[in-house]
Amino acid sequence: MSNAQQPTDPVKKGLEGVVAGSTAISDVDGQQCQLIYRGYNIDELVGKASYEEVSYLLFYGKLPTRSQLAEWTRQLDGGRTVDPHVLDILKQLPIHAPSMALLRTMVSVIGCDDPQAEDEALESIQKKAIRLTAQTVTLVAAIGRLRENNTPLPPKPGLSHAANFLYMLHGEEPVPVLAKALDAYFVLLADHGFNASTFTARTVTGTKSDYYSAVTAAIGSLKGPLHGAANRKAMEMLEEIGTPEQVEPYVQRTLADHKRFMGFGHRVYKGADPRAKHLKDIAKSLGTTNETKWFVISEKLQDAVWNAKQLYINVDFYSASLLHYLGIPTELFTAMFACARMAGWSAHILEQWADNRLIRPLSQYTGPRGLKFVPLSERT
Ligand code: ACO
């Protein structure tokens, strides 16, 4: 136990401030409020690099050359189609279950269907990761269409990852400004250090379990309202507020009820979440050609919560109006987060696999000791 934490060390509730491992994939700098992907500040990437380029960067550590990007795009294009018999299984599920539950189940189904699922070679895990990263948008669009009684659409080769999603959901090719907005959203949410879902994926990988198990577990973690479902909850909050005039009464009610403002606060950032300003700008520009109301309410709420509680917005706050302006149903929001984070989860699973050690922390036991067994007949 020489290098390990001694059981008498103070427990950091929620592992706050604990460095649980190392990674070269991304850095969440809470003091400087910066997010770095493989050496690049996200401010440097957003609006310039596509999700295709950023996913390659996260997987391989370098931005692709022109020919590498062409090959990568070809692989994503090739992987995006979901087998019809897998979609048939989706059709048999209760389609109005939470979309994250459906996605979690379908990743598991794809794992059961993959003859290479248990192949431990790093190249094999890489292939699975590329394919599943590509397929996730197809699955989520299919879930969205089935929920509206529409037939799922196959991906259209030649469209970008983001444009393909919007095409498969809405049934028509998006105008470039909408595809660009979703692409930027995917870039901004592609990775984020040892967040709860990524850490979950790494913990599962640490046991040398398979890639699909790690992603399935990560989806389960992202599904929670303190993590990825905050984007959906933020939209529900905006809908509940309804008009700009209702912002202040809502804030007062929430404070009085000791409830949380969804899309506010962060464990690591001590100031503004560096992704939020970009998402706000995109939501604002989409709002000008759409329904400005949601952006107006959001901005008013941001100010009111700041004045009342000095809480910063996080990534999920303006994700809500942004995704809404793209015509994405609120119920799919967290699954959209999963589409983006697939690249990050996959890169972390590969990194963990390549240099693995079982992740196994200690716990501080707080129960009784030394109890004597009492036979059932004598227990009261
Ligand atoms: N609304 C109201 N109060 C808040 C909020 C919030 N959104 N966030 C934190 N606080 C308050 C807490 O009530 C607590 O106050 P107290 O000490 O008086 O009780 C204090 O700030 C500290 O809160 P903790 O929950 O201990 O902070 P923690 O670091 O554990 O939580 C979290 C971080 C979960 C993100 C929290 O801010 C929260 O619940 N936010 C709302 C949900 C959300 O937006 N989640 C998405 C996070 S980003 C992501 O995962 C993609």
Coordinates of C-alpha atoms and ligand atoms in Angstrom, one line a residue:
M1 CA 0.0 0.0 0.0
S2 CA 3.1 2.3 -0.1
N3 CA 1.9 4.4 -3.1
A4 CA -1.8 4.1 -2.5
Q5 CA -4.0 6.5 -0.6
Q6 CA -4.2 5.5 3.0
P7 CA -7.7 4.8 4.3
T8 CA -7.2 7.6 6.8
D9 CA -6.8 10.3 4.2
P10 CA -9.7 12.7 4.1
V11 CA -12.4 11.6 1.6
K12 CA -13.0 14.0 -1.3
K13 CA -16.7 13.7 -1.7
G14 CA -17.5 13.2 -5.4
L15 CA -13.7 12.9 -6.0
E16 CA -13.5 16.7 -6.1
G17 CA -10.0 17.9 -6.9
V18 CA -8.7 14.3 -7.1
V19 CA -6.4 13.6 -10.1
A20 CA -7.5 10.1 -11.0
G21 CA -5.2 9.4 -13.9
S22 CA -3.4 11.0 -16.8
T23 CA -4.4 11.7 -20.4
A24 CA -3.0 13.4 -23.4
I25 CA -6.4 13.8 -25.0
S26 CA -7.9 16.9 -23.4
D27 CA -7.2 19.3 -20.5
V28 CA -10.0 21.0 -18.6
D29 CA -8.2 23.9 -16.9
G30 CA -10.6 25.1 -14.2
Q31 CA -8.5 28.1 -13.1
Q32 CA -7.8 29.5 -16.5
C33 CA -11.3 28.4 -17.8
Q34 CA -9.8 26.8 -20.9
L35 CA -10.5 23.6 -22.7
I36 CA -7.6 22.1 -24.7
Y37 CA -7.9 19.3 -27.2
R38 CA -4.5 17.7 -27.9
G39 CA -2.7 21.0 -27.4
Y40 CA -5.3 23.2 -29.2
N41 CA -7.5 25.6 -27.3
I42 CA -11.0 25.0 -28.4
D43 CA -11.2 28.7 -29.3
E44 CA -8.7 27.9 -32.0
L45 CA -10.7 25.0 -33.4
V46 CA -14.3 26.0 -33.3
G47 CA -15.6 27.5 -36.6
K48 CA -12.4 26.4 -38.3
A49 CA -12.1 22.6 -37.8
S50 CA -14.9 20.2 -38.7
Y51 CA -16.1 17.4 -36.3
E52 CA -14.4 15.1 -38.8
E53 CA -11.1 16.8 -38.2
V54 CA -11.5 17.1 -34.5
S55 CA -12.5 13.5 -34.0
Y56 CA -9.4 12.5 -36.0
L57 CA -7.4 14.8 -33.7
L58 CA -8.8 13.2 -30.6
F59 CA -8.2 9.6 -31.9
Y60 CA -4.7 10.1 -33.3
G61 CA -3.3 13.2 -31.6
K62 CA -2.8 15.3 -34.7
L63 CA -5.0 17.2 -37.1
P64 CA -5.3 15.2 -40.3
T65 CA -3.5 16.1 -43.6
R66 CA -5.8 16.5 -46.6
S67 CA -5.3 12.9 -47.6
Q68 CA -5.7 11.6 -44.0
L69 CA -9.0 13.5 -43.7
A70 CA -10.2 12.1 -47.0
E71 CA -9.5 8.6 -45.8
W72 CA -11.0 9.3 -42.3
T73 CA -14.2 10.8 -43.9
R74 CA -14.4 7.7 -46.2
Q75 CA -14.2 5.5 -43.1
L76 CA -16.9 7.5 -41.3
D77 CA -19.1 7.5 -44.4
G78 CA -18.6 3.7 -44.7
G79 CA -19.5 3.1 -41.0
R80 CA -22.5 5.3 -40.7
T81 CA -25.1 2.8 -42.1
V82 CA -26.9 0.8 -39.4
D83 CA -27.8 -2.8 -40.5
P84 CA -31.5 -3.1 -41.2
H85 CA -31.8 -6.1 -38.8
V86 CA -30.4 -3.9 -36.0
L87 CA -32.9 -1.2 -36.9
D88 CA -35.6 -3.9 -36.8
I89 CA -34.7 -4.5 -33.1
L90 CA -35.0 -0.7 -32.4
K91 CA -38.5 -0.8 -33.9
Q92 CA -39.4 -3.5 -31.5
L93 CA -38.4 -1.5 -28.4
P94 CA -40.9 0.8 -26.7
I95 CA -40.1 3.8 -28.8
H96 CA -41.3 6.4 -26.3
A97 CA -38.8 5.2 -23.7
P98 CA -36.2 7.9 -23.0
S99 CA -34.0 8.2 -26.1
M100 CA -30.9 7.8 -24.0
A101 CA -32.2 4.4 -22.8
L102 CA -32.9 3.4 -26.4
L103 CA -29.5 4.5 -27.5
R104 CA -27.8 2.7 -24.6
T105 CA -29.8 -0.5 -25.6
M106 CA -28.9 -0.2 -29.2
V107 CA -25.2 0.2 -28.6
S108 CA -25.4 -3.0 -26.6
V109 CA -27.3 -4.7 -29.5
I110 CA -24.6 -3.6 -32.0
G111 CA -22.1 -5.1 -29.6
C112 CA -24.0 -8.4 -29.5
D113 CA -24.2 -8.3 -33.3
D114 CA -20.5 -7.7 -33.9
P115 CA -18.4 -10.9 -34.3
Q116 CA -15.3 -8.8 -33.4
A117 CA -16.8 -7.4 -30.2
E118 CA -14.4 -9.4 -28.0
D119 CA -11.3 -8.9 -30.2
E120 CA -8.8 -7.2 -27.9
A121 CA -6.3 -6.0 -30.6
L122 CA -6.0 -2.2 -30.5
E123 CA -6.6 -2.0 -34.3
S124 CA -9.8 -3.9 -33.8
I125 CA -11.0 -1.5 -31.1
Q126 CA -10.1 1.4 -33.3
K127 CA -12.3 0.0 -36.1
K128 CA -15.2 -0.5 -33.8
A129 CA -14.7 3.0 -32.4
I130 CA -14.8 4.6 -35.8
R131 CA -17.8 2.6 -36.9
L132 CA -19.8 3.4 -33.7
T133 CA -18.9 7.1 -33.7
A134 CA -20.3 7.2 -37.3
Q135 CA -23.3 5.1 -36.5
T136 CA -24.5 7.0 -33.4
V137 CA -25.9 9.9 -35.5
T138 CA -27.8 7.3 -37.6
L139 CA -29.2 5.6 -34.5
V140 CA -30.3 8.9 -32.9
A141 CA -31.9 10.2 -36.1
A142 CA -33.7 6.8 -36.4
I143 CA -35.0 7.1 -32.8
G144 CA -36.2 10.6 -33.5
R145 CA -38.0 9.6 -36.7
L146 CA -39.6 6.5 -35.1
R147 CA -40.9 8.5 -32.2
E148 CA -42.8 10.7 -34.8
N149 CA -44.1 7.6 -36.7
N150 CA -41.7 8.3 -39.6
T151 CA -39.5 5.7 -41.3
P152 CA -35.8 5.9 -40.5
L153 CA -33.6 7.2 -43.4
P154 CA -30.2 5.8 -44.4
P155 CA -27.3 8.3 -44.4
K156 CA -26.4 10.1 -47.5
P157 CA -22.8 9.6 -48.6
G158 CA -21.0 12.9 -49.2
L159 CA -22.8 14.9 -46.5
S160 CA -20.8 15.8 -43.4
H161 CA -21.4 14.1 -40.1
A162 CA -23.5 17.0 -38.8
A163 CA -25.4 17.5 -42.1
N164 CA -26.1 13.8 -42.3
F165 CA -27.7 13.8 -38.9
L166 CA -30.0 16.7 -39.8
Y167 CA -30.8 15.1 -43.2
M168 CA -31.6 11.7 -41.5
L169 CA -33.8 13.4 -38.9
H170 CA -35.7 15.9 -41.0
G171 CA -35.7 14.1 -44.4
E172 CA -34.1 17.0 -46.2
E173 CA -30.6 18.3 -46.6
P174 CA -30.0 21.2 -44.2
V175 CA -29.0 24.7 -45.4
P176 CA -25.2 25.1 -44.7
V177 CA -25.7 27.5 -41.8
L178 CA -27.6 24.8 -39.8
A179 CA -25.1 22.1 -40.6
K180 CA -22.3 24.4 -39.6
A181 CA -24.1 25.2 -36.3
L182 CA -24.5 21.5 -35.4
D183 CA -20.9 20.8 -36.5
A184 CA -19.6 23.5 -34.1
Y185 CA -21.8 22.0 -31.4
F186 CA -20.3 18.6 -32.0
V187 CA -16.8 20.1 -32.0
L188 CA -17.4 21.9 -28.7
L189 CA -18.8 18.8 -26.9
A190 CA -16.4 16.2 -28.4
D191 CA -14.3 15.8 -25.3
H192 CA -13.9 17.1 -21.7
G193 CA -11.2 15.4 -19.6
F194 CA -12.3 13.0 -16.9
N195 CA -16.0 14.0 -16.8
A196 CA -18.4 11.5 -15.3
S197 CA -19.3 9.6 -18.4
T198 CA -15.7 9.4 -19.8
F199 CA -14.4 8.3 -16.4
T200 CA -17.1 5.6 -16.4
A201 CA -15.9 4.5 -19.9
R202 CA -12.3 4.4 -18.7
T203 CA -13.3 2.5 -15.5
V204 CA -15.1 -0.2 -17.5
T205 CA -12.1 -0.4 -20.0
G206 CA -9.8 -0.7 -16.9
T207 CA -11.3 -4.1 -16.2
K208 CA -10.5 -5.1 -19.8
S209 CA -14.1 -5.3 -20.7
D210 CA -15.0 -4.7 -24.3
Y211 CA -15.5 -1.4 -26.2
Y212 CA -19.3 -1.7 -26.4
S213 CA -19.6 -2.3 -22.7
A214 CA -17.6 0.9 -22.0
V215 CA -19.7 3.0 -24.3
T216 CA -23.0 1.6 -23.0
A217 CA -21.9 2.5 -19.4
A218 CA -20.8 5.9 -20.5
I219 CA -24.2 6.6 -22.1
G220 CA -25.9 5.5 -18.8
S221 CA -23.7 8.1 -17.0
L222 CA -24.4 10.9 -19.5
K223 CA -28.1 10.2 -19.1
G224 CA -28.2 11.8 -15.6
P225 CA -29.5 15.3 -15.1
L226 CA -26.4 16.5 -13.3
H227 CA -24.4 15.6 -16.4
G228 CA -25.7 15.3 -20.0
A229 CA -29.5 15.5 -19.4
A230 CA -29.0 19.1 -18.1
N231 CA -29.4 20.3 -21.8
R232 CA -32.9 18.8 -21.9
K233 CA -33.8 20.1 -18.5
A234 CA -32.5 23.5 -19.5
M235 CA -34.9 23.5 -22.4
E236 CA -37.8 22.4 -20.2
M237 CA -36.9 25.2 -17.8
L238 CA -37.1 27.8 -20.7
E239 CA -40.4 26.3 -21.8
E240 CA -41.7 26.5 -18.2
I241 CA -40.7 30.2 -18.1
G242 CA -42.4 30.8 -21.4
T243 CA -42.0 34.5 -21.7
P244 CA -39.2 37.0 -20.8
E245 CA -41.5 38.6 -18.2
Q246 CA -41.6 35.3 -16.3
V247 CA -37.9 35.0 -15.8
E248 CA -37.6 36.9 -12.6
P249 CA -40.6 35.1 -10.9
Y250 CA -39.1 31.8 -12.0
V251 CA -35.7 32.7 -10.4
Q252 CA -37.4 33.7 -7.2
R253 CA -39.5 30.5 -7.1
T254 CA -36.5 28.3 -7.8
L255 CA -34.5 30.0 -5.0
A256 CA -37.3 29.7 -2.6
D257 CA -37.8 26.0 -3.4
H258 CA -34.0 25.4 -3.1
K259 CA -34.0 23.9 -6.6
R260 CA -31.2 24.0 -9.2
F261 CA -30.9 26.1 -12.3
M262 CA -30.2 23.6 -15.0
G263 CA -27.3 24.5 -17.3
F264 CA -25.6 26.5 -14.5
G265 CA -22.6 25.7 -12.3
H266 CA -19.6 23.4 -12.9
R267 CA -17.4 21.3 -10.7
V268 CA -14.1 22.2 -12.4
Y269 CA -14.5 25.7 -14.0
K270 CA -14.0 28.4 -11.4
G271 CA -15.3 31.0 -13.9
A272 CA -17.1 30.8 -17.3
D273 CA -17.3 27.5 -19.1
P274 CA -15.2 28.2 -22.2
R275 CA -17.7 26.4 -24.5
A276 CA -20.6 28.5 -23.4
K277 CA -19.7 31.7 -25.2
H278 CA -19.4 29.9 -28.5
L279 CA -22.7 28.1 -28.0
K280 CA -24.3 31.4 -27.0
D281 CA -23.1 33.1 -30.2
I282 CA -24.4 30.3 -32.4
A283 CA -27.8 30.2 -30.6
K284 CA -28.0 34.0 -31.0
S285 CA -27.3 33.9 -34.7
L286 CA -29.8 31.0 -35.3
G287 CA -32.4 32.9 -33.2
T288 CA -32.3 35.9 -35.5
T289 CA -33.7 33.8 -38.4
N290 CA -35.9 31.8 -36.2
E291 CA -37.9 32.4 -33.0
T292 CA -35.8 34.9 -31.0
K293 CA -37.8 34.2 -27.9
W294 CA -35.7 31.4 -26.6
F295 CA -32.5 33.3 -26.9
V296 CA -34.1 36.3 -25.2
I297 CA -35.4 34.3 -22.3
S298 CA -32.0 32.5 -22.0
E299 CA -30.0 35.7 -21.9
K300 CA -32.4 37.3 -19.3
L301 CA -32.2 34.1 -17.2
Q302 CA -28.4 34.1 -17.4
D303 CA -28.3 37.6 -16.0
A304 CA -30.9 37.0 -13.4
V305 CA -29.2 33.8 -12.0
W306 CA -25.9 35.6 -12.0
N307 CA -27.4 38.5 -10.0
A308 CA -29.1 36.2 -7.6
K309 CA -26.5 33.5 -7.1
Q310 CA -23.3 34.4 -9.0
L311 CA -23.6 31.1 -10.9
Y312 CA -22.0 30.8 -14.4
I313 CA -23.7 29.1 -17.2
N314 CA -22.2 25.8 -18.4
V315 CA -22.1 24.0 -21.7
D316 CA -25.7 22.8 -21.5
F317 CA -27.4 26.1 -21.1
Y318 CA -27.1 27.6 -24.6
S319 CA -27.0 24.0 -26.1
A320 CA -30.7 24.0 -25.3
S321 CA -31.8 26.9 -27.5
L322 CA -29.2 26.0 -30.2
L323 CA -30.5 22.4 -30.5
H324 CA -34.1 23.7 -30.4
Y325 CA -33.4 26.2 -33.3
L326 CA -32.1 23.2 -35.3
G327 CA -35.5 21.6 -35.0
I328 CA -34.3 18.8 -32.8
P329 CA -37.0 17.6 -30.3
T330 CA -36.1 18.3 -26.7
E331 CA -36.3 14.6 -25.8
L332 CA -33.3 13.9 -28.2
F333 CA -31.0 16.6 -26.7
T334 CA -29.0 14.3 -24.4
A335 CA -28.6 11.8 -27.2
M336 CA -27.2 14.7 -29.3
F337 CA -24.6 15.2 -26.6
A338 CA -23.8 11.5 -26.9
C339 CA -23.3 11.9 -30.6
A340 CA -20.7 14.5 -30.0
R341 CA -19.0 12.8 -27.1
M342 CA -18.6 9.5 -29.0
A343 CA -15.3 10.7 -30.3
G344 CA -14.0 11.6 -26.8
W345 CA -15.2 8.4 -25.2
S346 CA -13.6 6.4 -27.9
A347 CA -10.3 8.2 -27.7
H348 CA -10.2 7.7 -23.9
I349 CA -11.1 4.0 -24.2
L350 CA -8.3 3.5 -26.7
E351 CA -5.9 5.5 -24.5
Q352 CA -6.9 3.5 -21.4
W353 CA -6.6 0.2 -23.3
A354 CA -3.1 1.0 -24.6
D355 CA -1.7 1.6 -21.1
N356 CA -4.1 -0.1 -18.8
R357 CA -4.2 -0.6 -15.0
L358 CA -7.3 -1.6 -13.2
I359 CA -9.1 1.4 -11.8
R360 CA -9.9 0.5 -8.2
P361 CA -10.0 3.2 -5.5
L362 CA -10.5 2.7 -1.8
S363 CA -13.6 3.5 0.2
Q364 CA -13.8 4.8 3.7
Y365 CA -16.0 2.3 5.6
T366 CA -18.5 4.1 7.9
G367 CA -20.5 1.1 9.1
P368 CA -20.3 -0.8 12.4
R369 CA -17.7 -3.6 13.1
G370 CA -17.5 -6.6 15.3
L371 CA -21.1 -7.6 15.3
K372 CA -21.9 -11.2 16.4
F373 CA -24.1 -13.4 14.3
V374 CA -27.7 -13.8 15.7
P375 CA -29.6 -16.9 14.4
L376 CA -32.8 -16.0 12.5
S377 CA -35.0 -17.5 15.2
E378 CA -33.5 -15.1 17.8
R379 CA -33.6 -11.8 15.7
T380 CA -36.1 -9.1 16.8
Ligands
ACO1 N1 -28.4 25.9 -9.3 C1 -28.5 26.3 -8.0 N2 -27.5 26.1 -7.1 C2 -26.4 25.5 -7.6 C3 -26.2 25.0 -8.9 C4 -27.3 25.3 -9.8 N3 -27.2 24.9 -11.0 N4 -25.0 24.5 -9.0 C5 -24.4 24.5 -7.8 N5 -25.2 25.2 -7.0 C6 -25.0 25.4 -5.6 C7 -25.4 24.3 -4.7 O1 -26.7 24.4 -4.3 C8 -24.4 24.3 -3.6 O2 -24.8 25.3 -2.7 P1 -24.7 25.1 -1.1 O3 -23.3 24.8 -0.8 O4 -25.3 26.3 -0.6 O5 -25.6 23.8 -0.9 C9 -23.1 24.8 -4.3 O6 -23.6 25.6 -5.4 C10 -22.2 23.7 -4.7 O7 -22.9 22.7 -5.4 P2 -22.4 21.3 -5.6 O8 -23.6 20.4 -6.1 O9 -21.7 20.8 -4.4 O10 -21.4 21.4 -6.7 P3 -20.9 20.3 -7.6 O11 -19.5 20.6 -8.1 O12 -21.0 18.9 -6.9 O13 -21.9 20.2 -8.8 C11 -23.0 20.5 -10.8 C12 -21.7 20.6 -10.1 C13 -23.5 19.1 -10.7 C14 -22.7 20.7 -12.3 C15 -24.0 21.5 -10.3 O14 -23.5 22.8 -10.5 C16 -25.4 21.3 -10.8 O15 -26.2 20.6 -10.3 N6 -25.7 22.1 -11.9 C17 -27.0 21.9 -12.6 C18 -27.0 20.7 -13.5 C19 -26.1 20.9 -14.7 O16 -26.2 22.0 -15.4 N7 -25.3 19.9 -15.0 C20 -24.4 20.0 -16.2 C21 -23.0 20.1 -15.8 S1 -21.9 20.2 -17.2 C22 -22.0 18.7 -17.8 O17 -21.9 17.7 -17.1 C23 -22.0 18.6 -19.2

